[in-house]
């Protein structure tokens, strides 16, 4: 039944469009102080001394914290979400430009900022390690002498090496390429921040913080501060976008906690844009070598990849702990390959930590880019149309559930249908004709395809955890006597519309209106435990928990309805939103009437508790595997290297759509991300370690001028294991679209003999590619 599903306008917009949202910087607590962070100007240096005397003498300054002060509280280091440790305030060394060194607390924000300049830090500069490709060279600067492995974080592999090598040896055609997925940044409109309010008498800490995962945060704060977890309340208010940046715990959050403990007053810290771009979690930074093997008639036989992953100065990759390279080993994508093998080595460098987040599906972004670029190269090598090559190799509907050579089990899909629809919508044959005509006239038009499969909704509890916490999520559903419901969930929305879609999920099960369901989230005191929002897991996991809780409410309602109707519960069936007597459907009650009766003096059978409230914890049996077919049409000016995205056709399949309008909004957003990543974004450093991308003048965001109005299509292949057949959608378009854009630009440049060009395809880089010169992800080099 899908009565409450559909394109319902978002409930939360009533406050957002009136400017009545409550974001971190809207919140003021009585008596609140303001913090500012002193950050390292150097990428790599020993700290000789930190002198805060002059800053403390500033009339508005209440306290200054250094790493040594935190060490006294046992808070100088914190575990990262991936189980490394990261300095909260550096004591021994600074390891990236922008690293936190001291925290000033003052009566106002401006004074706190001013006082930063009064702190004197004596640094002894060390040579920085900025190029991951040299990290393992003998004699390379060592970033982490606190760890035994030198700059090597991990070596990891997946797949069957021998079978893959054999398939390559037997292949007619092998194509390979080095490609770089540049370091990018999620850049949410709202930066990160927190307000800590420690109440010493009761020993209670309230932390209001920009967090996509309030419960996981709370457990971490308990571990770091030593405060008992039940005395910590984490509140995540409205978030102005997260895109992954608000998953990790950042040093600033620990600084406000320590400062509130030290001063006995609430302390707020909100970072500025430069701090956000330089020091919060980045994404990608993958140096990849990929190879694809095929028969002469275009049957893909095998794939292999070797990756060097730059994780920055601390390993803070926000991903399940058994997967040091995330889900990169899904890199066989949507095709039937017999064998695959990949090796990933992670290294430390003197850059800000992070390494996954930005609508990434745990590195599936990089994997999709790799396989989709290789597929296009193969089609060029074979002289076979890229659509035809893909159609020939796509998994067939009858192959699902499908186990990939690296061990993923895809739940469901009809890939050829999605690709056919995209080709039809694009008018593919006509586009190719137009391209040929234009080429004859010296015009450079590109048509780029990509087909992606994602795995979202982490994860089965035996396989996926963060810091030992299994990735399961709870839902509590209360139904008041009048039949109005309140759903409390562990995930937190950052703009995805959960207050609407989660209400729809419950309303659909209970036969009531979504207006009658309020969604509570973002407050650990009011919601059940769960690991939070990332990896598009809210709908697959928390949404499933909500549905299970709602079906439990419905089951309870059945017993009450039977008592009301004086029939056996078995004689009732759920039909059109009511429990009705089988064979006499006019006789029945809806949830509102049953809720009232459940709270009344109606006599219930022995053992029946009354009240309809129910809860659930959902352990997903598998990920859900959404997929899509994208086509990007570009026009490239060979004189200036400028790329114009003319059309973007996107067919997405995320199973059953709860709110198609929200789903389309998610796709629009992700396509803009992908266009930005492919054409203009890269966080870059000079060789001395200066981050050159600390503002929106340097790190460019795509606007409506660069993004055409996308043409969206859908197919619906329900997930067989999700209670309502839904798969996640939140990251699909970010994951799937960069390859389509790059494939399109490279296709446009084919007459110049260009077979590959690394992102970002800025005018300068496109021009270089045309000239046959190496393109640079390092935009600093002009
Ligand atoms: N939805 C639906 N039907 C489906 C699948 C999803 O109606 N079959 C709805 C959902 O109920 C939800 C939205 O679409 O309202 C996204 O759902 P889902 O795919 O479950 O993703 P999450 O809610 O877990 O959101 C996380 C995902 C991630 S990981 C990033 S990063 C990202 C993204 O969502 N960050 C965003 N989209 C974002 N959108 C906004 N506006 N802001 C961000 O920071
Ligand atoms: Cu990887 S960015 Mo989202 O999963 O929060």
PDB file of N, CA and C in Angstrom, residues 181 673-681 737-739 741-742 758-762:
ATOM      1  N   UNK A 181      41.712  11.078  -8.514  1.00  0.00           N
ATOM      2  CA  UNK A 181      40.445  11.680  -8.082  1.00  0.00           C
ATOM      3  C   UNK A 181      40.840  12.751  -7.087  1.00  0.00           C
ATOM      4  N   UNK A 673      26.709  18.698  -7.540  1.00  0.00           N
ATOM      5  CA  UNK A 673      27.968  18.241  -6.934  1.00  0.00           C
ATOM      6  C   UNK A 673      28.897  17.676  -7.999  1.00  0.00           C
ATOM      7  N   UNK A 674      28.358  16.777  -8.797  1.00  0.00           N
ATOM      8  CA  UNK A 674      29.193  16.061  -9.768  1.00  0.00           C
ATOM      9  C   UNK A 674      29.775  17.000 -10.804  1.00  0.00           C
ATOM     10  N   UNK A 675      28.982  17.968 -11.234  1.00  0.00           N
ATOM     11  CA  UNK A 675      29.473  18.940 -12.210  1.00  0.00           C
ATOM     12  C   UNK A 675      30.571  19.788 -11.562  1.00  0.00           C
ATOM     13  N   UNK A 676      30.362  20.150 -10.308  1.00  0.00           N
ATOM     14  CA  UNK A 676      31.377  20.925  -9.591  1.00  0.00           C
ATOM     15  C   UNK A 676      32.678  20.145  -9.445  1.00  0.00           C
ATOM     16  N   UNK A 677      32.559  18.892  -9.039  1.00  0.00           N
ATOM     17  CA  UNK A 677      33.754  18.064  -8.839  1.00  0.00           C
ATOM     18  C   UNK A 677      34.487  17.876 -10.170  1.00  0.00           C
ATOM     19  N   UNK A 678      33.726  17.584 -11.212  1.00  0.00           N
ATOM     20  CA  UNK A 678      34.354  17.269 -12.497  1.00  0.00           C
ATOM     21  C   UNK A 678      34.994  18.496 -13.134  1.00  0.00           C
ATOM     22  N   UNK A 679      34.376  19.650 -12.942  1.00  0.00           N
ATOM     23  CA  UNK A 679      34.830  20.804 -13.724  1.00  0.00           C
ATOM     24  C   UNK A 679      35.596  21.861 -12.938  1.00  0.00           C
ATOM     25  N   UNK A 680      35.407  21.932 -11.629  1.00  0.00           N
ATOM     26  CA  UNK A 680      36.006  23.116 -10.990  1.00  0.00           C
ATOM     27  C   UNK A 680      36.599  22.932  -9.604  1.00  0.00           C
ATOM     28  N   UNK A 681      36.407  21.784  -8.950  1.00  0.00           N
ATOM     29  CA  UNK A 681      36.815  21.753  -7.549  1.00  0.00           C
ATOM     30  C   UNK A 681      38.073  20.946  -7.294  1.00  0.00           C
ATOM     31  N   UNK A 737      27.699  11.009 -11.326  1.00  0.00           N
ATOM     32  CA  UNK A 737      27.778  12.007 -12.389  1.00  0.00           C
ATOM     33  C   UNK A 737      29.178  12.453 -12.818  1.00  0.00           C
ATOM     34  N   UNK A 738      30.190  12.504 -11.930  1.00  0.00           N
ATOM     35  CA  UNK A 738      31.477  13.009 -12.426  1.00  0.00           C
ATOM     36  C   UNK A 738      31.999  12.226 -13.636  1.00  0.00           C
ATOM     37  N   UNK A 739      31.825  10.912 -13.622  1.00  0.00           N
ATOM     38  CA  UNK A 739      32.318  10.120 -14.749  1.00  0.00           C
ATOM     39  C   UNK A 739      31.599  10.504 -16.038  1.00  0.00           C
ATOM     40  N   UNK A 741      30.409  13.407 -16.815  1.00  0.00           N
ATOM     41  CA  UNK A 741      30.903  14.712 -17.273  1.00  0.00           C
ATOM     42  C   UNK A 741      32.277  14.542 -17.921  1.00  0.00           C
ATOM     43  N   UNK A 742      33.168  13.807 -17.241  1.00  0.00           N
ATOM     44  CA  UNK A 742      34.519  13.640 -17.789  1.00  0.00           C
ATOM     45  C   UNK A 742      34.459  12.840 -19.091  1.00  0.00           C
ATOM     46  N   UNK A 758      42.551  14.339 -16.219  1.00  0.00           N
ATOM     47  CA  UNK A 758      42.127  14.297 -14.820  1.00  0.00           C
ATOM     48  C   UNK A 758      41.240  15.487 -14.466  1.00  0.00           C
ATOM     49  N   UNK A 759      40.386  15.260 -13.484  1.00  0.00           N
ATOM     50  CA  UNK A 759      39.579  16.333 -12.923  1.00  0.00           C
ATOM     51  C   UNK A 759      40.487  17.237 -12.093  1.00  0.00           C
ATOM     52  N   UNK A 760      40.101  18.464 -11.854  1.00  0.00           N
ATOM     53  CA  UNK A 760      38.943  19.149 -12.416  1.00  0.00           C
ATOM     54  C   UNK A 760      39.230  19.664 -13.825  1.00  0.00           C
ATOM     55  N   UNK A 761      38.248  19.523 -14.693  1.00  0.00           N
ATOM     56  CA  UNK A 761      38.423  19.930 -16.081  1.00  0.00           C
ATOM     57  C   UNK A 761      38.144  21.431 -16.214  1.00  0.00           C
ATOM     58  N   UNK A 762      39.020  22.187 -15.611  1.00  0.00           N
ATOM     59  CA  UNK A 762      38.952  23.645 -15.722  1.00  0.00           C
ATOM     60  C   UNK A 762      39.329  24.024 -17.144  1.00  0.00           C
TER      61      UNK A 762
END
